[in-house]
């Protein structure tokens, strides 16, 4: 398996999960960074971020996206914004041809769940093999329990879905 972890994170929660996955799998990590980041605090954060998610915006990214041909498995991580994936993820899945890969989703939210988001991603990425999904409520980076939950999830995917 050659895997890539792709994620966006405004406030660090999704970044924590992404780095645990990449460390565990010893695989490449790609943090999507919009050219213009939204404010990180207060009402403005929810206003601009929420609007951008609701209107399915595709913000330009600073990143140079690697050739995805070299990966057979992608872990795709996002915070939940207005019930769905964050706009930089929309840019990534819209601007790159993602087909015939194993894909697993991970998401962080404040309690609203990730079901709708995962359903939308699954619809968008229908030419792929979806191998798993997991979500967390605002995980803290020193949470050892979360780390072992992620490791168990990865083991389960590797043992049952990728062989
Ligand atoms: C613009 C915006 C919209 C959000 N919408 C939701 C939501 O619909 N449901 C929810 O449970 N949490 C929502 N949240 C909370 C984040 O999903 C949550 O705090 C997440 O852990 C943040 O991940 P991050 O630290 O990787 O950015 C929202 C946060 C922002 C900034």
Tab-separated table of C-alpha atoms and ligand atoms in Angstrom:
chain	number	residue	atom	x	y	z
A	1	UNK	CA	0.000	0.000	0.000
A	2	UNK	CA	1.220	3.503	-0.773
A	3	UNK	CA	-0.900	5.967	1.139
A	4	UNK	CA	-1.288	9.725	1.260
A	5	UNK	CA	-2.983	11.593	4.094
A	6	UNK	CA	-4.632	14.758	2.781
A	7	UNK	CA	-6.319	17.152	5.160
A	8	UNK	CA	-7.364	20.680	5.939
A	9	UNK	CA	-7.504	22.038	9.467
A	10	UNK	CA	-8.268	25.558	10.651
A	11	UNK	CA	-7.806	25.053	14.374
A	12	UNK	CA	-5.609	21.970	14.684
A	13	UNK	CA	-7.994	19.142	15.560
A	14	UNK	CA	-8.007	17.499	12.142
A	15	UNK	CA	-4.270	18.136	11.904
A	16	UNK	CA	-3.748	16.106	15.077
A	17	UNK	CA	-5.668	13.134	13.669
A	18	UNK	CA	-3.878	13.433	10.298
A	19	UNK	CA	-0.456	13.407	11.914
A	20	UNK	CA	-1.281	10.336	14.026
A	21	UNK	CA	-2.394	8.488	10.864
A	22	UNK	CA	0.693	9.536	8.869
A	23	UNK	CA	3.038	8.629	11.716
A	24	UNK	CA	1.411	5.255	12.210
A	25	UNK	CA	1.476	4.390	8.484
A	26	UNK	CA	4.812	6.152	7.849
A	27	UNK	CA	3.221	7.749	4.815
A	28	UNK	CA	3.134	11.137	3.104
A	29	UNK	CA	1.119	13.980	4.591
A	30	UNK	CA	-0.382	16.875	2.658
A	31	UNK	CA	-1.904	19.811	4.543
A	32	UNK	CA	-4.146	21.836	2.239
A	33	UNK	CA	-3.561	25.540	2.696
A	34	UNK	CA	-5.847	28.120	1.103
A	35	UNK	CA	-4.183	31.173	-0.437
A	36	UNK	CA	-6.470	33.278	1.729
A	37	UNK	CA	-7.255	31.787	5.151
A	38	UNK	CA	-10.477	32.792	6.937
A	39	UNK	CA	-10.245	34.501	10.355
A	40	UNK	CA	-9.439	31.947	13.074
A	41	UNK	CA	-11.557	33.452	15.834
A	42	UNK	CA	-14.947	34.835	16.796
A	43	UNK	CA	-18.060	35.397	14.790
A	44	UNK	CA	-16.121	36.108	11.586
A	45	UNK	CA	-14.765	32.567	11.564
A	46	UNK	CA	-18.254	31.060	11.555
A	47	UNK	CA	-19.657	33.651	9.191
A	48	UNK	CA	-17.003	33.408	6.465
A	49	UNK	CA	-16.319	29.713	6.926
A	50	UNK	CA	-20.003	28.803	7.033
A	51	UNK	CA	-20.811	30.902	3.977
A	52	UNK	CA	-17.906	29.426	2.058
A	53	UNK	CA	-19.014	25.850	2.880
A	54	UNK	CA	-22.710	26.474	2.167
A	55	UNK	CA	-21.916	28.022	-1.217
A	56	UNK	CA	-19.534	25.162	-2.058
A	57	UNK	CA	-16.653	27.526	-2.682
A	58	UNK	CA	-13.364	26.229	-4.061
A	59	UNK	CA	-10.657	28.478	-2.645
A	60	UNK	CA	-7.280	28.527	-4.418
A	61	UNK	CA	-4.658	26.532	-2.589
A	62	UNK	CA	-1.017	27.401	-1.928
A	63	UNK	CA	-0.042	23.753	-2.320
A	64	UNK	CA	1.513	22.045	-5.252
A	65	UNK	CA	-0.457	18.787	-5.329
A	66	UNK	CA	1.762	15.724	-5.870
A	67	UNK	CA	1.061	13.260	-8.653
A	68	UNK	CA	-1.747	11.164	-7.173
A	69	UNK	CA	-1.033	8.277	-9.554
A	70	UNK	CA	1.680	7.082	-7.189
A	71	UNK	CA	-0.802	6.458	-4.339
A	72	UNK	CA	-3.316	3.635	-4.133
A	73	UNK	CA	-4.857	4.795	-0.852
A	74	UNK	CA	-5.936	8.248	0.307
A	75	UNK	CA	-6.952	9.261	3.827
A	76	UNK	CA	-9.012	12.422	3.474
A	77	UNK	CA	-9.599	14.569	6.553
A	78	UNK	CA	-11.735	17.618	7.179
A	79	UNK	CA	-13.361	19.657	9.917
A	80	UNK	CA	-17.149	19.744	9.571
A	81	UNK	CA	-18.308	23.160	8.449
A	82	UNK	CA	-22.064	23.812	8.234
A	83	UNK	CA	-22.627	20.061	8.196
A	84	UNK	CA	-20.249	19.338	5.346
A	85	UNK	CA	-16.575	19.237	4.340
A	86	UNK	CA	-14.459	22.393	4.451
A	87	UNK	CA	-13.963	24.345	1.182
A	88	UNK	CA	-10.249	23.462	0.645
A	89	UNK	CA	-11.340	19.813	0.473
A	90	UNK	CA	-13.840	20.816	-2.194
A	91	UNK	CA	-10.973	22.356	-4.187
A	92	UNK	CA	-8.872	19.219	-3.800
A	93	UNK	CA	-11.529	16.707	-4.862
A	94	UNK	CA	-12.804	18.935	-7.682
A	95	UNK	CA	-9.453	19.852	-9.220
A	96	UNK	CA	-7.813	16.433	-9.120
A	97	UNK	CA	-8.855	13.257	-10.839
A	98	UNK	CA	-9.408	10.763	-8.029
A	99	UNK	CA	-10.416	7.355	-9.352
A	100	UNK	CA	-9.926	3.709	-8.442
A	101	UNK	CA	-8.308	4.438	-5.104
A	102	UNK	CA	-8.975	3.128	-1.652
A	103	UNK	CA	-10.294	6.081	0.303
A	104	UNK	CA	-10.924	6.538	4.024
A	105	UNK	CA	-12.500	9.630	5.550
A	106	UNK	CA	-11.806	11.251	8.898
A	107	UNK	CA	-13.475	14.331	10.334
A	108	UNK	CA	-13.592	16.522	13.409
A	109	UNK	CA	-16.645	18.414	14.609
A	110	UNK	CA	-18.196	19.907	17.718
A	111	UNK	CA	-20.871	17.271	18.179
A	112	UNK	CA	-22.991	17.592	15.051
A	113	UNK	CA	-21.620	14.387	13.559
A	114	UNK	CA	-20.067	13.675	10.173
A	115	UNK	CA	-22.621	11.400	8.531
A	116	UNK	CA	-23.906	13.916	6.002
A	117	UNK	CA	-20.364	14.992	5.124
A	118	UNK	CA	-19.179	11.427	4.608
A	119	UNK	CA	-22.244	10.693	2.470
A	120	UNK	CA	-21.498	13.677	0.244
A	121	UNK	CA	-17.838	12.735	-0.091
A	122	UNK	CA	-18.816	9.187	-0.926
A	123	UNK	CA	-21.165	10.446	-3.670
A	124	UNK	CA	-18.511	12.759	-5.056
A	125	UNK	CA	-15.819	10.077	-5.025
A	126	UNK	CA	-18.057	7.303	-6.315
A	127	UNK	CA	-15.395	5.908	-8.685
A	128	UNK	CA	-13.349	4.796	-5.693
A	129	UNK	CA	-13.408	2.086	-3.064
A	130	UNK	CA	-14.427	3.633	0.267
A	131	UNK	CA	-12.696	1.604	2.968
A	132	UNK	CA	-13.641	3.382	6.175
A	133	UNK	CA	-14.546	6.524	8.059
A	134	UNK	CA	-14.086	7.871	11.555
A	135	UNK	CA	-14.999	11.092	13.315
A	136	UNK	CA	-14.075	12.856	16.529
A	137	UNK	CA	-15.487	15.608	18.706
A	138	UNK	CA	-12.805	18.330	18.981
A	139	UNK	CA	-10.003	15.882	19.924
A	140	UNK	CA	-7.141	17.113	22.097
A	141	UNK	CA	-3.628	16.362	20.915
A	142	UNK	CA	-2.570	14.782	24.228
A	143	UNK	CA	-5.485	12.316	24.188
A	144	UNK	CA	-3.868	8.867	24.264
A	145	UNK	CA	-7.245	7.133	24.045
A	146	UNK	CA	-7.926	8.829	20.722
A	147	UNK	CA	-4.518	7.759	19.459
A	148	UNK	CA	-5.238	4.110	20.183
A	149	UNK	CA	-8.722	4.446	18.666
A	150	UNK	CA	-7.075	5.684	15.461
A	151	UNK	CA	-4.525	2.842	15.491
A	152	UNK	CA	-7.282	0.246	15.908
A	153	UNK	CA	-9.248	1.816	13.071
A	154	UNK	CA	-6.197	1.738	10.807
A	155	UNK	CA	-5.439	-1.875	11.680
A	156	UNK	CA	-9.000	-2.844	10.922
A	157	UNK	CA	-8.852	-1.157	7.496
A	158	UNK	CA	-5.491	-2.708	6.660
A	159	UNK	CA	-6.485	-6.208	7.755
A	160	UNK	CA	-9.983	-6.348	6.303
A	161	UNK	CA	-10.181	-3.903	3.391
A	162	UNK	CA	-6.781	-3.484	1.802
A	163	UNK	CA	-5.742	-7.083	1.230
B	1	LIG	C1	-17.132	27.741	9.872
B	1	LIG	C2	-17.344	26.623	10.856
B	1	LIG	C3	-18.474	25.840	10.779
B	1	LIG	C4	-18.663	24.759	11.646
B	1	LIG	N1	-19.775	23.978	11.521
B	1	LIG	C5	-19.934	22.900	12.331
B	1	LIG	C6	-21.058	22.031	12.172
B	1	LIG	O1	-21.905	22.196	11.276
B	1	LIG	N2	-21.184	20.983	13.026
B	1	LIG	C7	-20.269	20.746	14.030
B	1	LIG	O2	-20.448	19.784	14.778
B	1	LIG	N3	-19.172	21.538	14.189
B	1	LIG	C8	-18.977	22.604	13.365
B	1	LIG	N4	-17.866	23.402	13.503
B	1	LIG	C9	-16.849	23.049	14.513
B	1	LIG	C10	-15.645	22.327	13.890
B	1	LIG	O3	-16.049	21.328	12.959
B	1	LIG	C11	-14.822	21.617	14.981
B	1	LIG	O4	-14.436	22.510	15.981
B	1	LIG	C12	-13.593	20.903	14.414
B	1	LIG	O5	-13.026	20.076	15.423
B	1	LIG	C13	-12.539	21.887	13.946
B	1	LIG	O6	-11.494	21.173	13.301
B	1	LIG	P1	-10.084	21.864	13.017
B	1	LIG	O7	-9.486	22.194	14.376
B	1	LIG	O8	-9.278	20.827	12.317
B	1	LIG	O9	-10.278	23.097	12.201
B	1	LIG	C14	-17.679	24.487	12.650
B	1	LIG	C15	-16.530	25.295	12.735
B	1	LIG	C16	-16.355	26.341	11.851
B	1	LIG	C17	-15.107	27.193	11.939
